[in-house]
Short mmCIF file of C-alpha atoms and ligand atoms in Angstrom, two decimals:
data_model
loop_
_atom_site.label_atom_id
_atom_site.label_comp_id
_atom_site.label_asym_id
_atom_site.label_seq_id
_atom_site.Cartn_x
_atom_site.Cartn_y
_atom_site.Cartn_z
CA UNK A 186 -3.80 39.20 17.58
CA UNK A 187 -0.47 40.52 18.79
CA UNK A 188 1.30 43.27 16.94
CA UNK A 189 4.23 41.01 15.99
CA UNK A 190 2.02 38.33 14.55
CA UNK A 191 0.09 40.88 12.54
CA UNK A 192 3.20 42.39 11.06
CA UNK A 193 4.87 39.08 10.15
CA UNK A 194 1.82 37.53 8.58
CA UNK A 195 0.90 38.69 5.14
CA UNK A 196 -2.82 38.85 5.63
CA UNK A 197 -3.57 39.85 2.07
CA UNK A 198 -2.09 36.61 0.76
CA UNK A 199 -4.69 34.12 -0.39
CA UNK A 200 -4.52 30.67 1.20
CA UNK A 201 -4.85 28.94 -2.14
CA UNK A 202 -4.18 30.49 -5.49
CA UNK A 203 -4.53 28.50 -8.68
CA UNK A 204 -3.43 30.20 -11.88
CA UNK A 205 -3.87 28.86 -15.40
CA UNK A 206 -3.92 25.21 -14.34
CA UNK A 207 -3.54 22.82 -17.25
CA UNK A 208 -3.68 19.09 -16.91
CA UNK A 209 -3.75 16.39 -19.52
CA UNK A 210 -3.84 12.63 -19.57
CA UNK A 211 -1.83 11.84 -22.67
CA UNK A 212 -3.68 13.65 -25.44
CA UNK A 213 -6.80 14.24 -23.40
CA UNK A 214 -6.88 17.76 -21.97
CA UNK A 215 -8.81 17.57 -18.72
CA UNK A 216 -8.14 20.98 -17.17
CA UNK A 217 -7.89 23.81 -19.66
CA UNK A 218 -6.70 26.77 -17.66
CA UNK A 219 -8.35 26.93 -14.25
CA UNK A 220 -8.05 30.00 -12.01
CA UNK A 221 -9.31 29.82 -8.47
CA UNK A 222 -8.55 31.79 -5.33
CA UNK A 223 -9.49 30.83 -1.78
CA UNK A 224 -9.10 32.91 1.35
CA UNK A 225 -8.53 31.48 4.79
CA UNK A 226 -11.82 30.16 6.18
CA UNK A 227 -13.49 29.93 2.78
CA UNK A 228 -15.67 26.99 1.89
CA UNK A 229 -15.71 26.46 -1.86
CA UNK A 230 -17.74 23.77 -3.56
CA UNK A 231 -17.10 22.46 -7.06
CA UNK A 232 -20.12 21.29 -8.98
CA UNK A 233 -20.46 20.18 -12.55
CA UNK A 234 -21.35 17.21 -14.65
CA UNK A 235 -19.42 13.96 -14.64
CA UNK A 236 -16.02 14.24 -16.31
CA UNK A 237 -15.82 18.01 -16.01
CA UNK A 238 -12.56 17.75 -14.05
CA UNK A 239 -13.60 18.32 -10.43
CA UNK A 240 -11.74 15.34 -9.01
CA UNK A 241 -8.72 16.06 -11.14
CA UNK A 242 -8.57 19.62 -9.85
CA UNK A 243 -8.59 18.45 -6.22
CA UNK A 244 -5.97 15.82 -6.91
CA UNK A 245 -3.64 18.36 -8.53
CA UNK A 246 -3.77 20.49 -5.39
CA UNK A 247 -2.10 17.75 -3.35
CA UNK A 248 -0.06 16.35 -6.21
CA UNK A 249 -1.81 13.04 -6.48
CA UNK A 250 -1.78 14.06 -10.15
CA UNK A 251 0.98 15.75 -12.10
CA UNK A 252 -0.01 18.85 -14.03
CA UNK A 253 1.59 20.30 -17.11
CA UNK A 254 0.89 23.99 -16.92
CA UNK A 255 0.01 26.78 -14.51
CA UNK A 256 0.75 27.24 -10.84
CA UNK A 257 -0.78 26.27 -7.54
CA UNK A 258 0.25 28.39 -4.58
CA UNK A 259 -0.68 27.19 -1.12
CA UNK A 260 0.23 29.65 1.63
CA UNK A 261 2.52 31.21 -0.93
CA UNK A 262 4.41 27.99 -1.60
CA UNK A 263 4.48 26.64 -5.11
CA UNK A 264 2.97 23.16 -5.11
CA UNK A 265 4.52 20.38 -7.16
CA UNK A 266 6.93 22.38 -9.27
CA UNK A 267 9.29 25.30 -9.04
CA UNK A 268 11.39 27.30 -11.44
CA UNK A 269 15.10 26.66 -11.78
CA UNK A 270 16.82 28.98 -14.30
CA UNK A 271 13.51 29.54 -16.00
CA UNK A 272 12.79 25.84 -16.27
CA UNK A 273 9.90 24.10 -14.60
CA UNK A 274 11.23 21.39 -12.27
CA UNK A 275 9.34 18.95 -10.11
CA UNK A 276 9.99 19.34 -6.39
CA UNK A 277 11.83 16.54 -4.63
CA UNK A 278 9.66 13.80 -3.13
CA UNK A 279 10.38 15.08 0.37
CA UNK A 280 9.18 18.59 -0.46
CA UNK A 281 6.09 17.17 -2.13
CA UNK A 282 5.39 15.01 0.92
CA UNK A 283 5.66 18.10 3.12
CA UNK A 284 3.31 20.02 0.83
CA UNK A 285 0.84 17.16 0.87
CA UNK A 286 0.79 17.30 4.65
CA UNK A 287 -0.38 20.91 4.36
CA UNK A 288 -3.61 19.70 2.81
CA UNK A 289 -5.90 16.99 4.09
CA UNK A 290 -7.96 14.86 1.76
CA UNK A 291 -11.04 12.73 2.25
CA UNK A 292 -11.84 10.28 -0.52
CA UNK A 293 -15.02 8.86 -1.94
CA UNK A 294 -13.90 5.33 -1.00
CA UNK A 295 -12.63 6.38 2.49
CA UNK A 296 -9.32 4.54 1.96
CA UNK A 297 -8.80 3.80 5.61
CA UNK A 298 -5.86 1.53 6.36
CA UNK A 299 -7.59 -1.82 7.01
CA UNK A 300 -4.78 -3.27 9.12
CA UNK A 301 -4.87 -0.42 11.62
CA UNK A 302 -7.49 0.44 14.23
CA UNK A 303 -9.43 3.68 14.02
CA UNK A 304 -7.02 5.22 16.51
CA UNK A 305 -3.94 3.96 14.68
CA UNK A 306 -5.31 5.28 11.39
CA UNK A 307 -5.36 8.73 12.93
CA UNK A 308 -2.05 8.50 14.80
CA UNK A 309 0.02 7.16 11.87
CA UNK A 310 0.52 10.56 10.24
CA UNK A 311 0.96 12.28 13.59
CA UNK A 312 3.74 9.87 14.55
CA UNK A 313 5.54 9.45 11.24
CA UNK A 314 4.99 12.81 9.54
CA UNK A 315 4.52 15.22 12.44
CA UNK A 316 6.92 13.15 14.55
CA UNK A 317 4.78 13.68 17.65
CA UNK A 318 5.46 11.70 20.78
CA UNK A 319 3.19 8.66 21.13
CA UNK A 320 1.23 10.11 24.06
CA UNK A 321 0.62 13.42 22.30
CA UNK A 322 -0.48 11.64 19.14
CA UNK A 323 -2.97 9.49 21.03
CA UNK A 324 -4.43 12.47 22.90
CA UNK A 325 -4.85 14.37 19.65
CA UNK A 326 -6.30 11.38 17.81
CA UNK A 327 -8.77 10.73 20.62
CA UNK A 328 -9.81 14.37 20.53
CA UNK A 329 -10.64 14.14 16.83
CA UNK A 330 -12.30 10.76 17.10
CA UNK A 331 -14.49 12.23 19.80
CA UNK A 332 -15.21 15.16 17.55
CA UNK A 333 -16.53 12.86 14.82
CA UNK A 334 -18.43 10.86 17.44
CA UNK A 335 -16.33 7.70 17.31
CA UNK A 336 -14.19 7.74 20.41
CA UNK A 337 -15.99 4.61 21.61
CA UNK A 338 -14.80 2.84 18.46
CA UNK A 339 -11.16 3.82 18.76
CA UNK A 340 -9.93 0.21 18.83
CA UNK A 341 -12.16 -1.05 16.04
CA UNK A 342 -10.71 -1.95 12.68
CA UNK A 343 -12.21 -0.38 9.54
CA UNK A 344 -13.80 -3.72 8.68
CA UNK A 345 -15.82 -3.46 11.87
CA UNK A 346 -17.20 0.00 11.08
CA UNK A 347 -20.09 1.11 8.89
CA UNK A 348 -19.38 3.17 5.79
CA UNK A 349 -20.42 6.36 7.50
CA UNK A 350 -18.24 5.60 10.49
CA UNK A 351 -15.29 4.76 8.24
CA UNK A 352 -15.68 8.06 6.44
CA UNK A 353 -15.79 9.95 9.73
CA UNK A 354 -12.58 8.23 10.86
CA UNK A 355 -11.03 9.13 7.50
CA UNK A 356 -11.98 12.75 8.05
CA UNK A 357 -10.52 12.63 11.56
CA UNK A 358 -7.33 11.13 10.13
CA UNK A 359 -6.98 14.05 7.72
CA UNK A 360 -8.03 16.82 10.10
CA UNK A 361 -5.80 15.67 12.95
CA UNK A 362 -2.80 16.63 10.80
CA UNK A 363 -3.93 20.26 11.11
CA UNK A 364 -3.95 20.92 7.37
CA UNK A 365 -4.44 24.49 6.27
CA UNK A 366 -6.81 23.26 3.55
CA UNK A 367 -9.18 20.29 3.51
CA UNK A 368 -10.18 18.60 0.27
CA UNK A 369 -13.35 16.51 0.14
CA UNK A 370 -14.10 14.54 -3.00
CA UNK A 371 -17.68 13.28 -3.03
CA UNK A 372 -17.25 11.85 0.43
CA UNK A 373 -20.86 10.73 0.67
CA UNK A 374 -21.31 9.19 -2.78
CA UNK A 375 -20.37 5.68 -1.68
CA UNK A 376 -22.63 5.77 1.37
CA UNK A 377 -26.10 4.38 1.90
CA UNK A 378 -28.58 7.28 2.02
CA UNK A 379 -29.22 6.89 5.74
CA UNK A 380 -25.50 7.34 6.48
CA UNK A 381 -25.00 10.51 4.45
CA UNK A 382 -26.32 12.85 7.15
CA UNK A 383 -23.81 11.91 9.82
CA UNK A 384 -20.88 12.64 7.51
CA UNK A 385 -22.31 15.91 6.21
CA UNK A 386 -22.92 17.15 9.73
CA UNK A 387 -19.27 16.52 10.60
CA UNK A 388 -18.21 18.60 7.60
CA UNK A 389 -20.70 21.31 8.52
CA UNK A 390 -19.21 21.43 12.00
CA UNK A 391 -15.73 21.90 10.55
CA UNK A 392 -16.99 24.70 8.34
CA UNK A 393 -18.46 26.44 11.39
CA UNK A 394 -15.05 26.18 13.07
CA UNK A 395 -13.57 28.16 10.18
CA UNK A 396 -11.77 25.30 8.43
CA UNK A 397 -10.82 26.19 4.86
CA UNK A 398 -12.39 23.60 2.60
CA UNK A 399 -12.57 22.74 -1.07
CA UNK A 400 -15.38 20.28 -1.73
CA UNK A 401 -16.79 18.29 -4.57
CA UNK A 402 -20.32 17.11 -3.96
CA UNK A 403 -23.53 16.20 -5.67
CA UNK A 404 -25.50 17.08 -2.53
CA UNK A 405 -26.79 20.43 -3.78
CA UNK A 406 -28.76 21.34 -0.70
CA UNK A 407 -25.68 20.75 1.44
CA UNK A 408 -23.51 22.76 -0.97
CA UNK A 409 -26.00 25.59 -0.79
CA UNK A 410 -25.96 25.64 3.00
CA UNK A 411 -22.27 25.23 3.68
CA UNK A 412 -20.47 27.09 0.87
CA UNK A 413 -19.26 30.65 0.60
CA UNK A 414 -18.65 30.15 -3.09
CA UNK A 415 -19.95 27.66 -5.60
CA UNK A 416 -17.84 26.93 -8.63
CA UNK A 417 -19.46 25.41 -11.69
CA UNK A 418 -17.04 23.43 -13.83
CA UNK A 419 -17.71 22.46 -17.40
CA UNK A 420 -15.35 20.55 -19.69
CA UNK A 421 -12.18 21.42 -17.81
CA UNK A 422 -12.96 25.09 -17.27
CA UNK A 423 -14.62 27.15 -14.59
CA UNK A 424 -17.76 28.35 -16.29
CA UNK A 425 -19.26 30.36 -13.48
CA UNK A 426 -18.68 31.05 -9.81
CA UNK A 427 -20.27 33.05 -7.06
CA UNK A 428 -22.24 32.91 -3.81
CA UNK A 429 -24.66 29.97 -3.66
CA UNK A 430 -27.74 32.14 -3.76
CA UNK A 431 -26.71 33.93 -6.92
CA UNK A 432 -25.55 30.80 -8.66
CA UNK A 433 -28.53 28.66 -7.85
CA UNK A 434 -31.20 31.33 -8.28
CA UNK A 435 -29.79 33.42 -11.14
CA UNK A 436 -27.42 31.26 -13.18
CA UNK A 437 -25.85 33.31 -15.98
CA UNK A 438 -24.52 30.45 -18.08
CA UNK A 439 -27.13 28.43 -19.95
CA UNK A 440 -25.09 25.30 -19.26
CA UNK A 441 -25.25 25.93 -15.52
CA UNK A 442 -28.99 26.51 -15.77
CA UNK A 443 -29.33 23.24 -17.61
CA UNK A 444 -27.11 21.43 -15.11
CA UNK A 445 -29.15 22.74 -12.19
CA UNK A 446 -32.37 21.70 -13.87
CA UNK A 447 -31.09 18.16 -14.31
CA UNK A 448 -29.96 17.91 -10.69
CA UNK A 449 -32.09 16.78 -7.81
CA UNK A 450 -32.17 19.03 -4.76
CA UNK B 93 19.99 -69.65 15.16
CA UNK B 94 20.46 -66.59 12.96
CA UNK B 95 17.62 -64.09 12.83
CA UNK B 96 17.69 -61.22 10.37
CA UNK B 97 17.75 -57.96 12.33
CA UNK B 98 14.39 -56.19 12.62
CA UNK B 99 13.68 -52.85 10.93
CA UNK B 100 13.49 -51.11 14.27
CA UNK B 101 16.89 -52.47 15.05
CA UNK B 102 18.30 -51.10 11.79
CA UNK B 103 16.54 -47.83 12.36
CA UNK B 104 18.18 -47.55 15.71
CA UNK B 105 21.65 -48.24 14.38
CA UNK B 106 21.09 -45.75 11.51
CA UNK B 107 19.74 -43.08 13.81
CA UNK B 108 22.77 -40.84 13.63
CA UNK B 109 22.98 -40.84 9.85
CA UNK B 110 19.25 -40.18 9.60
CA UNK B 111 19.33 -37.42 12.17
CA UNK B 112 22.21 -35.71 10.45
CA UNK B 113 20.45 -36.04 7.07
CA UNK B 114 17.30 -34.63 8.59
CA UNK B 115 19.19 -31.67 10.03
CA UNK B 116 20.94 -31.03 6.72
CA UNK B 117 17.59 -31.00 4.90
CA UNK B 118 16.10 -28.62 7.45
CA UNK B 119 19.20 -26.44 7.38
CA UNK B 120 19.45 -25.99 3.63
CA UNK B 121 15.70 -25.49 3.32
CA UNK B 122 15.57 -22.80 5.98
CA UNK B 123 18.63 -21.05 4.60
CA UNK B 124 17.20 -21.05 1.08
CA UNK B 125 13.78 -19.88 2.28
CA UNK B 126 15.22 -17.01 4.32
CA UNK B 127 17.73 -15.83 1.73
CA UNK B 128 15.30 -16.43 -1.13
CA UNK B 129 12.60 -14.44 0.62
CA UNK B 130 15.02 -11.58 1.15
CA UNK B 131 15.98 -11.55 -2.53
CA UNK B 132 12.36 -12.06 -3.54
CA UNK B 133 11.06 -9.10 -1.54
CA UNK B 134 13.67 -6.79 -3.04
CA UNK B 135 13.05 -8.13 -6.55
CA UNK B 136 9.28 -7.90 -6.06
CA UNK B 137 9.53 -4.27 -4.92
CA UNK B 138 11.67 -3.32 -7.90
CA UNK B 139 9.38 -5.17 -10.28
CA UNK B 140 6.39 -3.30 -8.86
CA UNK B 141 7.76 0.21 -8.45
CA UNK B 142 11.07 0.36 -10.33
CA UNK B 143 11.72 2.18 -13.57
CA UNK B 144 12.21 0.19 -16.74
CA UNK B 145 15.98 -0.16 -16.48
CA UNK B 146 15.81 -1.17 -12.85
CA UNK B 147 13.10 -3.69 -13.59
CA UNK B 148 14.80 -5.26 -16.60
CA UNK B 149 17.52 -7.29 -14.82
CA UNK B 150 15.07 -8.53 -12.18
CA UNK B 151 12.53 -9.43 -14.83
CA UNK B 152 15.23 -11.41 -16.62
CA UNK B 153 16.25 -13.18 -13.41
CA UNK B 154 12.69 -14.07 -12.44
CA UNK B 155 11.65 -15.29 -15.88
CA UNK B 156 14.84 -17.24 -16.42
CA UNK B 157 14.77 -19.02 -13.09
CA UNK B 158 11.05 -19.71 -13.13
CA UNK B 159 11.44 -21.26 -16.55
CA UNK B 160 14.20 -23.61 -15.40
CA UNK B 161 13.67 -26.93 -13.58
CA UNK B 162 15.10 -26.76 -10.05
CA UNK B 163 17.07 -29.89 -10.83
CA UNK B 164 18.90 -28.11 -13.65
CA UNK B 165 19.36 -25.07 -11.44
CA UNK B 166 21.05 -27.07 -8.69
CA UNK B 167 23.33 -28.83 -11.20
CA UNK B 168 24.14 -25.52 -12.85
CA UNK B 169 25.17 -23.93 -9.55
CA UNK B 170 27.25 -26.98 -8.66
CA UNK B 171 29.14 -27.14 -11.95
CA UNK B 172 29.18 -23.51 -13.00
CA UNK B 173 30.36 -21.87 -9.80
CA UNK B 174 33.80 -23.56 -9.91
CA UNK B 175 33.99 -22.95 -13.66
CA UNK B 176 33.50 -19.26 -12.92
CA UNK B 177 36.31 -19.44 -10.41
CA UNK B 178 34.04 -19.46 -7.39
CA UNK B 179 35.05 -22.16 -4.93
CA UNK B 180 31.96 -23.35 -3.10
CA UNK B 181 31.17 -26.76 -1.72
CA UNK B 182 28.20 -28.90 -2.70
CA UNK B 183 26.09 -27.74 0.22
CA UNK B 184 26.65 -24.08 -0.66
CA UNK B 185 26.00 -24.69 -4.35
CA UNK B 186 22.77 -26.49 -3.48
CA UNK B 187 21.60 -23.75 -1.16
CA UNK B 188 22.44 -21.20 -3.87
CA UNK B 189 20.29 -23.05 -6.39
CA UNK B 190 17.37 -23.34 -4.01
CA UNK B 191 17.74 -19.70 -2.98
CA UNK B 192 17.60 -18.48 -6.57
CA UNK B 193 14.55 -20.65 -7.12
CA UNK B 194 12.82 -19.42 -3.98
CA UNK B 195 13.69 -15.78 -4.73
CA UNK B 196 12.14 -15.85 -8.17
CA UNK B 197 8.90 -17.26 -6.82
CA UNK B 198 8.72 -14.89 -3.87
CA UNK B 199 9.38 -11.97 -6.24
CA UNK B 200 6.25 -12.76 -8.20
CA UNK B 201 4.25 -13.37 -5.02
CA UNK B 202 5.30 -9.99 -3.61
CA UNK B 203 4.59 -8.19 -6.87
CA UNK B 204 1.17 -9.80 -7.13
CA UNK B 205 0.26 -8.93 -3.56
CA UNK B 206 1.37 -5.30 -3.90
CA UNK B 207 -0.39 -4.80 -7.20
CA UNK B 208 -3.58 -6.29 -5.80
CA UNK B 209 -3.81 -3.59 -3.11
CA UNK B 210 -6.32 -0.84 -3.91
CA UNK B 211 -4.69 2.28 -5.36
CA UNK B 212 -6.39 4.32 -2.69
CA UNK B 213 -4.05 2.92 -0.05
CA UNK B 214 -0.99 4.57 -1.56
CA UNK B 215 -2.97 7.73 -2.28
CA UNK B 216 -4.31 8.01 1.25
CA UNK B 217 -0.78 7.47 2.56
CA UNK B 218 0.59 10.22 0.37
CA UNK B 219 -2.32 12.48 1.28
CA UNK B 220 -1.34 12.48 4.95
CA UNK B 221 2.24 13.30 3.96
CA UNK B 222 3.93 9.90 4.21
CA UNK B 223 6.92 9.49 1.92
CA UNK B 224 6.99 6.58 -0.52
CA UNK B 225 9.11 4.42 1.77
CA UNK B 226 6.98 5.23 4.80
CA UNK B 227 3.85 4.32 2.86
CA UNK B 228 5.50 1.09 1.82
CA UNK B 229 6.64 0.20 5.31
CA UNK B 230 3.62 1.20 7.35
CA UNK B 231 0.73 0.76 4.95
CA UNK B 232 1.40 -1.37 1.87
CA UNK B 233 3.78 -4.12 2.99
CA UNK B 234 1.87 -4.99 6.16
CA UNK B 235 -1.20 -5.59 4.02
CA UNK B 236 0.65 -7.32 1.20
CA UNK B 237 2.41 -9.65 3.63
CA UNK B 238 -0.86 -10.78 5.14
CA UNK B 239 -2.17 -11.50 1.70
CA UNK B 240 0.84 -13.44 0.47
CA UNK B 241 1.31 -15.53 3.60
CA UNK B 242 -0.55 -18.65 2.38
CA UNK B 243 1.22 -18.62 -1.00
CA UNK B 244 4.54 -18.03 0.68
CA UNK B 245 4.00 -21.00 2.98
CA UNK B 246 3.21 -23.05 -0.08
CA UNK B 247 6.46 -21.96 -1.76
CA UNK B 248 8.38 -22.82 1.38
CA UNK B 249 7.11 -26.38 1.36
CA UNK B 250 8.11 -26.58 -2.30
CA UNK B 251 11.65 -25.63 -1.29
CA UNK B 252 11.72 -28.42 1.30
CA UNK B 253 10.67 -30.91 -1.35
CA UNK B 254 13.17 -29.51 -3.84
CA UNK B 255 15.95 -29.84 -1.27
CA UNK B 256 15.97 -33.60 -1.98
CA UNK B 257 17.58 -32.74 -5.31
CA UNK B 258 20.74 -31.84 -3.44
CA UNK B 259 21.31 -35.58 -3.09
CA UNK B 260 22.46 -35.72 -6.73
CA UNK B 261 25.36 -33.37 -6.06
CA UNK B 262 26.38 -35.41 -3.02
CA UNK B 263 24.93 -33.38 -0.18
CA UNK B 264 24.11 -35.90 2.55
CA UNK B 265 20.65 -34.60 3.20
CA UNK B 266 17.82 -36.83 4.31
CA UNK B 267 17.21 -38.54 0.96
CA UNK B 268 20.87 -39.36 0.29
CA UNK B 269 21.36 -40.57 3.85
CA UNK B 270 18.34 -42.80 3.44
CA UNK B 271 19.63 -44.20 0.16
CA UNK B 272 22.96 -44.99 1.79
CA UNK B 273 21.21 -46.84 4.60
CA UNK B 274 19.10 -48.76 2.10
CA UNK B 275 22.23 -49.78 0.20
CA UNK B 276 23.47 -51.37 3.41
CA UNK B 277 20.25 -52.89 4.75
CA UNK B 278 18.18 -53.55 1.60
CA UNK B 279 15.09 -52.37 3.49
CA UNK B 280 13.99 -50.20 0.62
CA UNK B 281 10.33 -49.64 1.29
CA UNK B 282 10.68 -49.20 5.03
CA UNK B 283 13.34 -46.53 4.90
CA UNK B 284 11.86 -44.61 1.97
CA UNK B 285 8.53 -44.51 3.80
CA UNK B 286 10.28 -43.33 6.90
CA UNK B 287 12.11 -40.57 4.99
CA UNK B 288 8.84 -39.55 3.41
CA UNK B 289 7.31 -39.37 6.85
CA UNK B 290 10.11 -37.08 8.05
CA UNK B 291 9.68 -34.75 5.08
CA UNK B 292 5.99 -34.66 5.83
CA UNK B 293 6.78 -33.68 9.41
CA UNK B 294 8.92 -30.75 8.24
CA UNK B 295 6.30 -29.47 5.86
CA UNK B 296 3.46 -30.03 8.27
CA UNK B 297 5.34 -27.99 10.85
CA UNK B 298 5.79 -25.18 8.32
CA UNK B 299 2.11 -25.25 7.48
CA UNK B 300 1.05 -25.23 11.11
CA UNK B 301 3.34 -22.30 11.75
CA UNK B 302 1.90 -20.50 8.73
CA UNK B 303 -1.65 -21.10 9.86
CA UNK B 304 -0.79 -19.93 13.34
CA UNK B 305 0.69 -16.68 12.04
CA UNK B 306 -2.21 -16.24 9.65
CA UNK B 307 -4.65 -16.46 12.52
CA UNK B 308 -2.67 -14.07 14.66
CA UNK B 309 -2.46 -11.34 12.02
CA UNK B 310 -5.93 -11.85 10.55
CA UNK B 311 -8.00 -8.69 10.27
CA UNK B 312 -11.54 -8.50 11.51
N1 ATP C 538 -6.29 8.30 -14.80
C1 ATP C 538 -6.91 8.82 -15.87
N2 ATP C 538 -6.49 8.55 -17.12
C2 ATP C 538 -7.09 9.08 -18.19
N3 ATP C 538 -8.14 9.91 -18.13
C3 ATP C 538 -8.63 10.22 -16.91
C4 ATP C 538 -8.05 9.69 -15.73
N4 ATP C 538 -8.74 10.16 -14.67
C5 ATP C 538 -9.71 10.94 -15.18
N5 ATP C 538 -9.66 10.99 -16.54
C6 ATP C 538 -10.53 11.77 -17.41
O1 ATP C 538 -10.46 13.10 -17.00
C7 ATP C 538 -11.72 13.74 -17.13
C8 ATP C 538 -12.07 14.41 -15.83
O2 ATP C 538 -12.24 13.44 -14.83
P1 ATP C 538 -12.61 13.78 -13.35
O3 ATP C 538 -12.54 12.51 -12.58
O4 ATP C 538 -11.79 14.91 -12.86
O5 ATP C 538 -14.13 14.25 -13.49
P2 ATP C 538 -15.16 14.62 -12.35
O6 ATP C 538 -15.62 15.99 -12.63
O7 ATP C 538 -14.58 14.36 -11.01
O8 ATP C 538 -16.33 13.62 -12.64
P3 ATP C 538 -17.30 12.81 -11.64
O9 ATP C 538 -18.40 13.75 -11.27
O10 ATP C 538 -17.80 11.67 -12.47
O11 ATP C 538 -16.48 12.36 -10.48
C9 ATP C 538 -12.70 12.66 -17.56
O12 ATP C 538 -12.89 12.81 -18.93
C10 ATP C 538 -11.97 11.38 -17.26
O13 ATP C 538 -12.34 10.39 -18.18
MG1 MG C 539 -14.98 12.94 -9.45
#
C-alpha cells in the first residue's frame, strides 16, 4: 500500500457499525437494540430461530425496511437517516439509492428479472447505476458469470435456468456492482438439496477472496466453515456472538444451547 | 325493361361514403386508444404508487367513468363541453368520450398488472441501486406490459365497438354512413351485414397484431 493511500484511509474505521438498532412493524417490536460491528473482510453469519429478526436486520442495512431507532454506519456513512438540527430525517431517495449500491443482496427467492437474460440481469445495474459503457459492462458481467460457472448460459433467460443457476446469476448480479458488503439471506433455502452445494461453493469462493459478507443461513456446517463470527439472535436481540468454534462447542446462553440441539448439522 | 339495381352495384356507388365512414371509425378508435392508453398508464401508476391525495382524484375518475355507460359518456361530452364554454365538434367530443372510457379501463389494467408482480422485483431493483423510476422503467413496466397485453387488446376492440355510438351525435363513422346508404337504397340487411363485416376486419386486425406482439415479446 502506498504511503498516501495509508494516510488518507482511516483503517481503524469499521466497515459496518450498527448501534442500538430498533425496528418495529406497527406495535410489534422486531429489533430491540442490536449492536454489531464488522471489519473489512469479515464473514459474519446470523443464526437463530424463525422470527428472531435475522431477515429484518439484513433488510435494514440496505434500507429495504425503515427503522425507527439507532444508527447504521457503512464506511462511515449513515444509512437511511441523518440528523438535521438534532432531528432524524430520512435521506433523499437518490442518496438511499447510492447507499444501496454500496451493499449487494442475494435473496432467498433469487428475484432475477425474468424478462432479461442472465447477462442483462448483471449488466443492468452496471449500465444504469454505475453508468459504465456498454462494452465495459459486458466484459465485467461476463467475468462474473464465468466466476459463478455460468458464462455458457449468458443468453439464457431465468426461466431457462435451474434454481441453483438462477441463484448464482443473482449473486453475480450483486457482486458485479463491487459492493463493499454482501448480504445473503438464506440463499439456499428455496433450492432442491442437490443444488445447494453449487451455491454454497460460490459463496465460499467469495469469502476466500476477502469479500465482506453478512449471511443468514440454516446450513450450520457451512456457517461453521465460512464464518469469522457467528451471531445468535433471539427475539430481536443479539444473545451471543463469537468465533464459530466457541459458539458451537461452548455456548454460554442456554437458549443458544437449546437452539443448537434442535438444529441439524 | 326496368331492373332494380343489384347490391353490388349499390355497393359500388356507395363506396366513397363507406370508405370515409370506415376511415372515420378507424381514426377515432385509434385516437381514443392511444390517448386513453396514455392517460390510463399515468392513472394506473398513480393508483399503484401514489399517496392518498394523489390517488384520490384518479380513483374518482376511474370509478366514475367505469360506472357510466359509454353511450351516456359520449352524449355528456357532446352536450357538456359547449355548456362549459369549450367549443369542440362532434368528432372531438366523441373521441373525448371514448378516450375517457379507454383511460379508465387501462388504468385498472395497469394497476392490476403492476400489483401482480412479485414484491421481490422492486426489492431486487432497489438492492442494486436503481432509483424508483429506473426500477419502474427497466424492470416493472416491461413485465407488467407483457402481462396486460391480452387484456389491453381486448379493451381496444371494445373501443372500436363503442365508436359506433358516435353515430348518435352525428359523426359520420361507419355505422352512420351505412344507415344513410340504407335510407337511400332500402337494402337493410345487406349493408348492415357489410358494416358488421368491416368492423370485424378492424378488430381482427387488432387481435392479430396483439397476438403477433405477444409472441415476439414472450419469455421462455
Ligand atoms: N412486513 C412485516 N409486517 C409485519 N411483521 C413482520 C413483517 N416482516 C416480518 N415481520 C415479523 O418480524 C419478526 C421477524 O421477522 P424476520 O423475517 O426478520 O425473522 P427471521 O429471523 O428472518 O425468521 P426466518 O428464520 O423464519 O426467516 C417476525 O415476528 C415476523 O412475523
Ligand atoms: Mg428470514
